mmCIF file of C-alpha atoms in Angstrom:
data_model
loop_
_atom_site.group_PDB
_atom_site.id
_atom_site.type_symbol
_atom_site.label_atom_id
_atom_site.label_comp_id
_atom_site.label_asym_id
_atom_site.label_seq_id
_atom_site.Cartn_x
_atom_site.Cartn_y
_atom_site.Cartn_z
ATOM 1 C CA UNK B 1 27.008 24.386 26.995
ATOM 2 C CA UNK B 2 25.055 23.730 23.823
ATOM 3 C CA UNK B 3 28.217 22.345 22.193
ATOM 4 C CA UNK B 4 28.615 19.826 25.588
ATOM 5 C CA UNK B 5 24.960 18.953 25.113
ATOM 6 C CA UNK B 6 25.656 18.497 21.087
ATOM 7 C CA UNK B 7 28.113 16.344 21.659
ATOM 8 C CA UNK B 8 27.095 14.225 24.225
ATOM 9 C CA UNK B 9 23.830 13.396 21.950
ATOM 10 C CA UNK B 10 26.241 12.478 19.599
ATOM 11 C CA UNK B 11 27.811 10.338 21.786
ATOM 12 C CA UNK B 12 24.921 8.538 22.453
ATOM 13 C CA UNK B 13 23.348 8.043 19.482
ATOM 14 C CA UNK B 14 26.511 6.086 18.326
ATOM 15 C CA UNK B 15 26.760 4.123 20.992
ATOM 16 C CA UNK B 16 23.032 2.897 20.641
ATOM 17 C CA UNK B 17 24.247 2.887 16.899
ATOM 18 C CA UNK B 18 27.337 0.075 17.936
ATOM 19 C CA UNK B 19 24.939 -1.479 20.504
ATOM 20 C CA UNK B 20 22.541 -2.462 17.490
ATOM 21 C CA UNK B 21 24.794 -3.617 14.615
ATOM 22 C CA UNK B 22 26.949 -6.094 17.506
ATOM 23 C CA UNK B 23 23.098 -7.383 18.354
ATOM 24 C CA UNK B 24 22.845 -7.987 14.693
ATOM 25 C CA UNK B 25 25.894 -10.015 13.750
ATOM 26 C CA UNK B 26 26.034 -13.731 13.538
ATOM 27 C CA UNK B 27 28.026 -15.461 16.584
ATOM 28 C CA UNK B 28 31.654 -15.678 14.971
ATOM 29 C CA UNK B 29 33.065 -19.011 14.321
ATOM 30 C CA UNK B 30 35.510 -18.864 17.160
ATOM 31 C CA UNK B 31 32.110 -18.161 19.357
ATOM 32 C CA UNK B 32 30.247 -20.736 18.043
ATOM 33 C CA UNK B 33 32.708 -23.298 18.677
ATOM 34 C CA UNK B 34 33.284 -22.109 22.465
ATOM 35 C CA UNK B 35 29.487 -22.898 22.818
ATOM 36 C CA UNK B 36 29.899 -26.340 21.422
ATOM 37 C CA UNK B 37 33.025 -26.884 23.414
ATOM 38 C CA UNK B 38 30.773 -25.774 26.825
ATOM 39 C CA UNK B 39 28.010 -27.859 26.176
ATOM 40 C CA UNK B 40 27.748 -31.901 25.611
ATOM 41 C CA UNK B 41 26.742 -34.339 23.496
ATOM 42 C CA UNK B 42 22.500 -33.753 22.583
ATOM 43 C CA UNK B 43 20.435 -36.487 21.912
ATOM 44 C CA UNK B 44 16.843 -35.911 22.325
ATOM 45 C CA UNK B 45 13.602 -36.045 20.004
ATOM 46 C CA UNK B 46 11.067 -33.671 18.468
ATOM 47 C CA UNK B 47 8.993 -33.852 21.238
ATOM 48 C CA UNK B 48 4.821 -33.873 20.846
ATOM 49 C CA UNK B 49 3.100 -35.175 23.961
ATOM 50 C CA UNK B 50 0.843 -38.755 23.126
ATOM 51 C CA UNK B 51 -2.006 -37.003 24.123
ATOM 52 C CA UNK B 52 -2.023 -33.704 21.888
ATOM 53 C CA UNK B 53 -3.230 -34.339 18.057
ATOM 54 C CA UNK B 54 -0.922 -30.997 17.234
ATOM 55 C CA UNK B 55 1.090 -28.240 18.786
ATOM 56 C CA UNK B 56 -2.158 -26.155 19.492
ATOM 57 C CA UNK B 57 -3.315 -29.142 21.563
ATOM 58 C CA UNK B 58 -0.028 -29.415 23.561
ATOM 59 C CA UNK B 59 -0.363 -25.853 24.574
ATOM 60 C CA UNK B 60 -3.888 -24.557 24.516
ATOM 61 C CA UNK B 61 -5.840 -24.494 27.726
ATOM 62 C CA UNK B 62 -8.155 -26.947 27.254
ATOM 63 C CA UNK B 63 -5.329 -29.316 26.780
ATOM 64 C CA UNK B 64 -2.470 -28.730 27.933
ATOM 65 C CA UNK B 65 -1.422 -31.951 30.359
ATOM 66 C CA UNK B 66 1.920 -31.634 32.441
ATOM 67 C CA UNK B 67 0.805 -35.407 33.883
ATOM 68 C CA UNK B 68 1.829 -36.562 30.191
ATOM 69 C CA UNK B 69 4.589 -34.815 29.912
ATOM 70 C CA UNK B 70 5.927 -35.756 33.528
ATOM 71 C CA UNK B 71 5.749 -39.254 32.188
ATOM 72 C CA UNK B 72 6.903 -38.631 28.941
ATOM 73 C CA UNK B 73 10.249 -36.214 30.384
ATOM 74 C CA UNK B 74 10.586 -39.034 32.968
ATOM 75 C CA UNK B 75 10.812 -42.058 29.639
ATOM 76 C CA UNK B 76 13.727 -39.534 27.697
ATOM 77 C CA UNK B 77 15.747 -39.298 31.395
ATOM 78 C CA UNK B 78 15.950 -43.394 31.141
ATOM 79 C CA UNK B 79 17.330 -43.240 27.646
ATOM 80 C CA UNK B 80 19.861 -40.766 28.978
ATOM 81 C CA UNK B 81 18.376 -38.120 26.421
ATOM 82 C CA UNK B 82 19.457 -34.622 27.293
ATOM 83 C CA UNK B 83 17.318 -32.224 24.768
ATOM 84 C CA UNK B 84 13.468 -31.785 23.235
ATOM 85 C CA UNK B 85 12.485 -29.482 20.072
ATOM 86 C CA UNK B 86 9.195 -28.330 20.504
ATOM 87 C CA UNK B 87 7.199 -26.163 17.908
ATOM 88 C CA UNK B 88 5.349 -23.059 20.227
ATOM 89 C CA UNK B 89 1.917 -22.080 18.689
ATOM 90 C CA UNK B 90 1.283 -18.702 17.861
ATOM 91 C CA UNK B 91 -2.541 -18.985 18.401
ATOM 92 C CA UNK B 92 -2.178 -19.811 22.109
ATOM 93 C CA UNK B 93 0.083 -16.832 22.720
ATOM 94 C CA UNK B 94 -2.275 -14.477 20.896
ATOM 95 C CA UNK B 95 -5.312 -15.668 22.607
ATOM 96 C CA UNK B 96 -3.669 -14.637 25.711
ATOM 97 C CA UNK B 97 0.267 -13.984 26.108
ATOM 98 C CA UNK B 98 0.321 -14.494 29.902
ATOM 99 C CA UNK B 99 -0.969 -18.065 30.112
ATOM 100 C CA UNK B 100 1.183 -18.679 27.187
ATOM 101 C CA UNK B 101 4.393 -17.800 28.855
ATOM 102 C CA UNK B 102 3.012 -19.160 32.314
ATOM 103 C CA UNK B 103 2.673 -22.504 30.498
ATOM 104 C CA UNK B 104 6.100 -22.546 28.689
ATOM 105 C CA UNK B 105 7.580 -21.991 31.838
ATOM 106 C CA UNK B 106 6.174 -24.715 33.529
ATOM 107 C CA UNK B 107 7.027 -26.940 30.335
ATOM 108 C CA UNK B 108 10.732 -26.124 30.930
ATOM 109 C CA UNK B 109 10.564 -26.618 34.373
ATOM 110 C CA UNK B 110 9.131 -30.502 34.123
ATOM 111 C CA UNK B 111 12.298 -30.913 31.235
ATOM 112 C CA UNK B 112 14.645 -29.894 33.904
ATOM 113 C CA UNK B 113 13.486 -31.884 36.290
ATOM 114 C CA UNK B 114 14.711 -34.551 34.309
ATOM 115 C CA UNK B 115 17.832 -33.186 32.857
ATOM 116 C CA UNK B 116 16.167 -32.065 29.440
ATOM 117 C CA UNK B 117 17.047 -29.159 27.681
ATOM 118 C CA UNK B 118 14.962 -27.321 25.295
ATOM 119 C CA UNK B 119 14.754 -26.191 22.228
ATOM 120 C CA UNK B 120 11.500 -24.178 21.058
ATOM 121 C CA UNK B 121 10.104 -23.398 17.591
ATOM 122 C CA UNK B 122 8.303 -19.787 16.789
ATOM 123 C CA UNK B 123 7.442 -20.825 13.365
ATOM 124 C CA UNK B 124 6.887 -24.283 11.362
ATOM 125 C CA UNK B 125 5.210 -24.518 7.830
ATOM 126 C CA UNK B 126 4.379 -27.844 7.708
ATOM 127 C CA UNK B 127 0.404 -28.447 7.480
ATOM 128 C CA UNK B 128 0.072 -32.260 6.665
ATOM 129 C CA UNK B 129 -3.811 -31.933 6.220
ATOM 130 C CA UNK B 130 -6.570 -29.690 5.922
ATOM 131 C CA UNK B 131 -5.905 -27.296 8.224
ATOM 132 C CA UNK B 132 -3.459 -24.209 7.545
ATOM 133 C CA UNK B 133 -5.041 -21.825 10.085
ATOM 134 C CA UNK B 134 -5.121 -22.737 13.769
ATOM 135 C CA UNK B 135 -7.595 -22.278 16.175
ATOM 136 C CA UNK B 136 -7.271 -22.337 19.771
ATOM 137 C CA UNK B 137 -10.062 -24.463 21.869
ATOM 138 C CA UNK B 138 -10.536 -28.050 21.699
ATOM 139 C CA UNK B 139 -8.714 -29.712 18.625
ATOM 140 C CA UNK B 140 -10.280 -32.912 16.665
ATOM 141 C CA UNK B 141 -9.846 -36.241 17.060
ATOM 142 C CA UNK B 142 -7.467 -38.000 15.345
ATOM 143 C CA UNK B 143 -8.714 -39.093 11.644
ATOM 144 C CA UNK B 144 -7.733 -42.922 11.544
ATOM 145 C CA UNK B 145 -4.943 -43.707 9.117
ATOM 146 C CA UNK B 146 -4.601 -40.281 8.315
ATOM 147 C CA UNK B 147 -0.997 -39.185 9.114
ATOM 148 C CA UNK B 148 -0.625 -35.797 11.061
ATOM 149 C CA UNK B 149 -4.245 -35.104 9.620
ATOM 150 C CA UNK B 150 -5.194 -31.611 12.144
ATOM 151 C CA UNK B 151 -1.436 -30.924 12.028
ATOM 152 C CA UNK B 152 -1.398 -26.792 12.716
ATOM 153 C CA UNK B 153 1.338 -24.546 11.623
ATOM 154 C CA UNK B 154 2.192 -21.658 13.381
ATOM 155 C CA UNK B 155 1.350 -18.645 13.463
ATOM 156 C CA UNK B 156 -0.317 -20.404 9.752
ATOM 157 C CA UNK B 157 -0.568 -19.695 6.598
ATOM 158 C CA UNK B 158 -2.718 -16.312 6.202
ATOM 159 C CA UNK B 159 -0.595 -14.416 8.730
ATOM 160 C CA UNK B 160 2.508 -15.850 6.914
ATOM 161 C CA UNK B 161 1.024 -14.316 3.682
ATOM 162 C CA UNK B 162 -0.400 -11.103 4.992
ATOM 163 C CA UNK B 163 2.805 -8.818 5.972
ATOM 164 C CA UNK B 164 0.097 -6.664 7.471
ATOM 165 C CA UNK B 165 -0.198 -9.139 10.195
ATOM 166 C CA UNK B 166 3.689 -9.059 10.851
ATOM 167 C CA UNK B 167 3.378 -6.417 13.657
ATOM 168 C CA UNK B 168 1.810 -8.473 16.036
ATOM 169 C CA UNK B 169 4.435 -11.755 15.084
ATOM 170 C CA UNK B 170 7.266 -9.179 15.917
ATOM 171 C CA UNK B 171 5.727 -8.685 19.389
ATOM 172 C CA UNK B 172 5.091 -12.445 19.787
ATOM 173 C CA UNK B 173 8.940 -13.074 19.200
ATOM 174 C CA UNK B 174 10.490 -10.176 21.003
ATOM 175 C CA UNK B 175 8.197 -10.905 24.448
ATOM 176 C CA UNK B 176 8.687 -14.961 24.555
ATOM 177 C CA UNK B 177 12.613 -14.302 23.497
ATOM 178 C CA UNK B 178 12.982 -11.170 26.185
ATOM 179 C CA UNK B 179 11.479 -12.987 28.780
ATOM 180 C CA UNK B 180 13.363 -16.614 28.244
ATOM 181 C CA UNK B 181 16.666 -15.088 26.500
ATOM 182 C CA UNK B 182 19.399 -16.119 29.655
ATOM 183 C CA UNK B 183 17.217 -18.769 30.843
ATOM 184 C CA UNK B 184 19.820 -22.132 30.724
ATOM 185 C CA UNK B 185 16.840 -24.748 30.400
ATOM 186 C CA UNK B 186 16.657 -23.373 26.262
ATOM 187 C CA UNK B 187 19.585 -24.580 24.720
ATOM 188 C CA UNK B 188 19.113 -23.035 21.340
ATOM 189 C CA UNK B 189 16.075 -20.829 19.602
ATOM 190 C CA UNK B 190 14.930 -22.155 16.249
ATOM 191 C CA UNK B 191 13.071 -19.729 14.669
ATOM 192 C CA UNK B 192 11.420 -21.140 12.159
ATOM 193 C CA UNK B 193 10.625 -24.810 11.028
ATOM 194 C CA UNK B 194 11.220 -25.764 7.488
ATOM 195 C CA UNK B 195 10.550 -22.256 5.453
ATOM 196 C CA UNK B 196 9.004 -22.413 2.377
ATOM 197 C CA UNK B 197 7.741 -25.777 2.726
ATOM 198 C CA UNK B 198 3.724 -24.588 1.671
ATOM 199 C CA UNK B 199 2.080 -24.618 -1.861
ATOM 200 C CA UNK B 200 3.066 -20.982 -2.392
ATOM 201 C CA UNK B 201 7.110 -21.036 -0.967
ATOM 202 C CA UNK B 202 7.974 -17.646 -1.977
ATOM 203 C CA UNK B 203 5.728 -16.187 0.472
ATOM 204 C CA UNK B 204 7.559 -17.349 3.455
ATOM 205 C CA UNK B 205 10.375 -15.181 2.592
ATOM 206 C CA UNK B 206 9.542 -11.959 4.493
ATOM 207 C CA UNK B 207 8.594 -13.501 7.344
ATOM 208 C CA UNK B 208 12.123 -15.859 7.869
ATOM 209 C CA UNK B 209 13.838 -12.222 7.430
ATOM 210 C CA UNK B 210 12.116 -10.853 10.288
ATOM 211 C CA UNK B 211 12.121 -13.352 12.454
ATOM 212 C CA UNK B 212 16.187 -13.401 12.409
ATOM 213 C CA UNK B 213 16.456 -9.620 12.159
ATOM 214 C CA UNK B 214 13.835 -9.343 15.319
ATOM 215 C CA UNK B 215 15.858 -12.323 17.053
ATOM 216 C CA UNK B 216 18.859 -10.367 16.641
ATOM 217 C CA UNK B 217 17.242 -7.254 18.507
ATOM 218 C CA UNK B 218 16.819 -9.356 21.943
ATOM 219 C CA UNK B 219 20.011 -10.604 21.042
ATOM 220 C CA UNK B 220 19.707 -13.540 23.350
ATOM 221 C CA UNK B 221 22.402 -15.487 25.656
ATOM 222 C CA UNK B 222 21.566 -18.461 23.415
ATOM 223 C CA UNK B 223 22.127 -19.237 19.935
ATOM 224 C CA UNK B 224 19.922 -19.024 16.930
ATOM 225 C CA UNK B 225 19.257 -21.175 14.395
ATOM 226 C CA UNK B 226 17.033 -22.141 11.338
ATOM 227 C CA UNK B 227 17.426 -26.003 9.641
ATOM 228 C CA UNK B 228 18.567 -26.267 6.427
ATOM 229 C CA UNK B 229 15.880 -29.519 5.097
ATOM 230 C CA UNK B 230 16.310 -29.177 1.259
ATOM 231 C CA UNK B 231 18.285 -28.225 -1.978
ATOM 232 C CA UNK B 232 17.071 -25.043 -2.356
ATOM 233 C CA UNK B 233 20.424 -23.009 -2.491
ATOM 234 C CA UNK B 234 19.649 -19.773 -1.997
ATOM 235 C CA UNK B 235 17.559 -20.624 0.726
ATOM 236 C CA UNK B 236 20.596 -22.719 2.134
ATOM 237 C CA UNK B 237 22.828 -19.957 1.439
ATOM 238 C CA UNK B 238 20.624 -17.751 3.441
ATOM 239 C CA UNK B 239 19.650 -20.178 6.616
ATOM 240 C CA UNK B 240 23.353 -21.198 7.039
ATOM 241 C CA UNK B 241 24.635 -17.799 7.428
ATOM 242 C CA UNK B 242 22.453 -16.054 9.351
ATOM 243 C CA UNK B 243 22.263 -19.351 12.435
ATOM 244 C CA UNK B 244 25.068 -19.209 15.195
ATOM 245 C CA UNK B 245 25.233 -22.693 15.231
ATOM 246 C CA UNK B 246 24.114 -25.151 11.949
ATOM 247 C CA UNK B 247 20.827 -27.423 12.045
ATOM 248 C CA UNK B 248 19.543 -29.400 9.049
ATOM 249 C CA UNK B 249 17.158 -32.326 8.937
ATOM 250 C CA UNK B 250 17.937 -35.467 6.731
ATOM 251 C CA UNK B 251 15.637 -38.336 6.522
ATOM 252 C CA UNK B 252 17.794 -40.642 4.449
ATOM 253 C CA UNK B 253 20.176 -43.873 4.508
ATOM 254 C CA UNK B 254 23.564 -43.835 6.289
ATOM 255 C CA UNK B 255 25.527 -43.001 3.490
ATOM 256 C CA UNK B 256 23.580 -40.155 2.547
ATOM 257 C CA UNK B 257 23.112 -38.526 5.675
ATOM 258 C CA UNK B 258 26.668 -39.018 6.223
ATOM 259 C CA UNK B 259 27.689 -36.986 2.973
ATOM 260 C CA UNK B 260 25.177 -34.467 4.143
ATOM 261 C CA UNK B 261 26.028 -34.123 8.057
ATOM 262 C CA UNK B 262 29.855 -33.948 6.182
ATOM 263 C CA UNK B 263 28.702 -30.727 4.207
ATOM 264 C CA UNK B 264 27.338 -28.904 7.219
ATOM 265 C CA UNK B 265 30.464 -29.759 9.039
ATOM 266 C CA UNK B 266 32.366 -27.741 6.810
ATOM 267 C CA UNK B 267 31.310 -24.714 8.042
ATOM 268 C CA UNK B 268 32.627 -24.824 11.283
ATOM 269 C CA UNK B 269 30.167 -24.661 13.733
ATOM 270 C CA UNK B 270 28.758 -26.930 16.493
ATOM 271 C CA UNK B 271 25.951 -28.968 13.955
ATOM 272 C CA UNK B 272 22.251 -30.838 14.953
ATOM 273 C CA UNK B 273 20.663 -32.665 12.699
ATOM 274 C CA UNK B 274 17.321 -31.709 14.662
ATOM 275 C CA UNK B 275 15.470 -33.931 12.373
ATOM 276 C CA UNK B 276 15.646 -37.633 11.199
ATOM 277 C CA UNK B 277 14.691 -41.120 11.933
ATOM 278 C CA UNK B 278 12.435 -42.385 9.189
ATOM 279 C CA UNK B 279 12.674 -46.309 8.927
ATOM 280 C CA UNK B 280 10.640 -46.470 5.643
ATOM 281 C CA UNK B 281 13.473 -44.331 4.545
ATOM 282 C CA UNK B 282 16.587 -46.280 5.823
ATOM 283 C CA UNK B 283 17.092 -43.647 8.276
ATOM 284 C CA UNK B 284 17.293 -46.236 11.358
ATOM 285 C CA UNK B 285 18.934 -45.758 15.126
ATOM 286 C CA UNK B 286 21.115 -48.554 14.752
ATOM 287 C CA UNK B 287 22.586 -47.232 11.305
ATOM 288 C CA UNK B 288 22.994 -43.283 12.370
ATOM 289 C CA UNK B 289 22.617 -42.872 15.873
ATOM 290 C CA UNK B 290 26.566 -44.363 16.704
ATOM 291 C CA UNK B 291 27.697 -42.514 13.664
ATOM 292 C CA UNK B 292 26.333 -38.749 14.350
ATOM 293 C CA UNK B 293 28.118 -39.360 18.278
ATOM 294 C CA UNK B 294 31.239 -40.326 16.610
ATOM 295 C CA UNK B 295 30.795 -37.042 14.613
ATOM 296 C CA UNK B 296 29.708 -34.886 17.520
ATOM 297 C CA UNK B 297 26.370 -34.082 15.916
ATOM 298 C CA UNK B 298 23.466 -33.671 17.912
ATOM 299 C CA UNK B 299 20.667 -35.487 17.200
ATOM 300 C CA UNK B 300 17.081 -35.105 17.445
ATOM 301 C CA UNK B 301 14.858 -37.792 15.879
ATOM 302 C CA UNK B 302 11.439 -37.934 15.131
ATOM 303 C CA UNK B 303 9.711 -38.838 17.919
ATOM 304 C CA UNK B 304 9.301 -40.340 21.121
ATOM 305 C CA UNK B 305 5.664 -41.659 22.157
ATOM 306 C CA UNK B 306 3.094 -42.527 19.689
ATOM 307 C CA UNK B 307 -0.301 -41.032 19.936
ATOM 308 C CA UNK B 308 -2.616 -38.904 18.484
ATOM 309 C CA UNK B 309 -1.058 -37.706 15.393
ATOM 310 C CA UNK B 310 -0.368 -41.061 13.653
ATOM 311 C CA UNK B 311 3.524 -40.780 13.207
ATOM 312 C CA UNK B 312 3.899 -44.044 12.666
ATOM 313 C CA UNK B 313 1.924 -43.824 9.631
ATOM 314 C CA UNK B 314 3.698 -42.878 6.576
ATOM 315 C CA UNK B 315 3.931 -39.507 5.108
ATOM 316 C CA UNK B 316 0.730 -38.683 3.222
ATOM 317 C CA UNK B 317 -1.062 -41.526 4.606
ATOM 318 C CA UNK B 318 -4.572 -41.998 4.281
ATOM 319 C CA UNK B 319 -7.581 -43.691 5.481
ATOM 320 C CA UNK B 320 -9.083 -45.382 2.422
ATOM 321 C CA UNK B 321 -5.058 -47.133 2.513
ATOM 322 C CA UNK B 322 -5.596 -49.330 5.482
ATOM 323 C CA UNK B 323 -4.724 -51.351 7.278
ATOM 324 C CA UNK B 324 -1.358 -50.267 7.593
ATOM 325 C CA UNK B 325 0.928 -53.150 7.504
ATOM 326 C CA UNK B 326 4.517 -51.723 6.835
ATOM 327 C CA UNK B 327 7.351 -50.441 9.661
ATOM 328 C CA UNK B 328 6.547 -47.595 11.573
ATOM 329 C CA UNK B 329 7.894 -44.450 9.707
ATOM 330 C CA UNK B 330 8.975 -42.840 13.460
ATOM 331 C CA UNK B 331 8.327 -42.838 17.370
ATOM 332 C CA UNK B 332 10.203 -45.158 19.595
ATOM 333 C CA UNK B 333 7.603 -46.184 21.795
ATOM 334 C CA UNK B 334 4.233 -47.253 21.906
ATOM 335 C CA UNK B 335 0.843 -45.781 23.378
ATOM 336 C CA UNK B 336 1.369 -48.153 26.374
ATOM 337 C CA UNK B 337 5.386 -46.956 26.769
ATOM 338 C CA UNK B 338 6.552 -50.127 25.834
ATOM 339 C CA UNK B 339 9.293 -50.096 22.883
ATOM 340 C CA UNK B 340 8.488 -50.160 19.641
ATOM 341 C CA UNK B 341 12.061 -52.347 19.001
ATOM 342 C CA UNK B 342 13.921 -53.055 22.335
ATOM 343 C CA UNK B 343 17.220 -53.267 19.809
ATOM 344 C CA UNK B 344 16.447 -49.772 19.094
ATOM 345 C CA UNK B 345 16.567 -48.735 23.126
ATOM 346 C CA UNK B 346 19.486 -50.866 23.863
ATOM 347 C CA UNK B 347 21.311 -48.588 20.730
ATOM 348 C CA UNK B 348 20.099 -45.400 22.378
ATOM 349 C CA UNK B 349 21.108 -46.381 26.099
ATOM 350 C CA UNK B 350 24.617 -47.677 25.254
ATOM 351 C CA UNK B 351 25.203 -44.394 23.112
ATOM 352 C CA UNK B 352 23.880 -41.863 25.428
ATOM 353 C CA UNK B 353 26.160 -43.582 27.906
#
């Protein structure tokens, strides 16, 4: 009997033992291309609503405005856009996990409404001003001039730092992923936003390992993913095989985002670039749009209404340089939803057709 017990613990502890190490492969390539093959054609935006100055505006309590994003959801359906890549905010979740998930729910349930799919952040580096630590509460108003000036990474840039902190990031990630992981209004889960883009890069490394390894725990219905935005190899190397499906961002000309999407291609896999559209930069809708749909890339430009955080500004952008007098760097429309170009939305319409 103690032998039958023996082995029947054995038993089980290898079959927990196979459970784990299938939840922590990579989708194969033959997977990865029946996903692409299910799904269609995206073409959506990076998706900040007019209103919000940064991602802790869009979700926090005192902020948080489903009228705007109605309206805003309601703009992408008559483009024929299909998809939205939103950056979550760790602040809001840790101020109080149940509103957060209430609220993300209710977010994907206005995008469905109008046929948009979504695709949701955990963790960006990007700070753009002064502030590398958000708060939750009532953010600033906008700086004028000042490009992305309250800009808030998530979870920021002491918790990225301090590994002691990782614990409670682990529970953030497991508990939004659990509870959204078969849910078909996420299309994909990017786990982190441009890693290693802060004055101290190195220190974003044990946090982008966690985040896939913890990923790969829920092991969710949808696929993961982490852009590839510069030439850092290693970091490349590492980003491109450890996503199910490859993402990379590329504000640049035609030609060169052409020899870039034709790297990524390469690999195999169903490819986004989930972010572009710079005009400053050459990196225009009528120029790339036509040719990433010929391609079968999604795309996801930057953004879609202009508001709070300046967009249109260029990068680094500051007050004592106005007036501004040059093209606006992104965003398609205006405060007032009228186009920015009307050639631009007759190029989106005819290709999302």
């Amino acid at each position: 009997m103690n032998i039958q017990r023996l082995l029947i613990c054995i038993c089980v502890v290898l079959t927990a033992a196979i459970s784990a190490t299938a939840q922590s492969k990579v989708w194969s390539t033959e997977q990865a291309q029946k996903w692409g093959k299910e799904n269609p054609w995206y073409c959506g935006v990076n998706y900040i609503p007019a209103t919000a100055i940064n991602y802790t505006a869009m979700w926090d309590k005192t902020s948080f405005s489903p009228e705007v994003i109605e309206k805003e959801m309601k703009l992408m359906k008559s483009l024929g856009m299909n998809c939205a890549r939103i950056v979550m905010q760790y602040a809001v979740y840790e101020e109080d996990p149940a509103y957060f998930i209430r609220t993300l729910d209710r977010f994907l349930s206005i995008c469905d409404k109008y046929g948009v799919k979504v695709m949701p952040i955990f963790f960006d580096d990007c700070a753009f001003g002064v502030n590398t630590d958000p708060t939750v509460g009532k953010q600033p108003e906008p700086l004028e001039g000042w490009y992305a000036w309250v800009w808030s990474p998530s979870p920021g840039y002491s918790m990225v730092v301090d590994e002691r902190t990782h614990g409670k990031l682990e529970k953030y990630v497991k508990e939004v992923m659990n509870h959204f992981k078969n849910d078909p209004r996420i299309f994909v889960w990017d786990l982190y936003n441009e890693p290693t883009n802060t004055t101290m890069p190195e220190r974003s490394w044990p946090l982008l390992r966690k985040v896939f390894t913890w990923a790969r725990e829920v092991n969710p219905k949808q696929p993961i993913t982490s852009g590839l935005w510069n030439e850092n190899k290693e970091l490349n190397d590492f980003l491109a095989s450890n996503s199910d499906i490859i993402t990379f961002h590329c504000y640049a000309s035609k030609e060169e985002t052409e020899k870039v999407m034709k790297e990524h291609l390469k690999l195999g896999r169903p490819t986004i670039c989930t972010e572009w559209m710079n005009r400053v930069a050459h990196s225009t809708i009528p120029e790339i749009l036509p040719m990433l749909k010929e391609a079968h890339v999604g795309s996801m430009m930057w953004g879609l209404v202009n508001g709070k955080t300046q967009t249109h500004l260029c990068w680094g952008h500051r007050t004592e340089q106005l007036p501004y007098t040059g093209v606006w760097q992104h965003d398609i429309y205006k405060g007032d939803y009228t186009p920015y170009s009307a050639k631009e939305i007759e190029v989106i319409k005819k290709t999302t057709k």
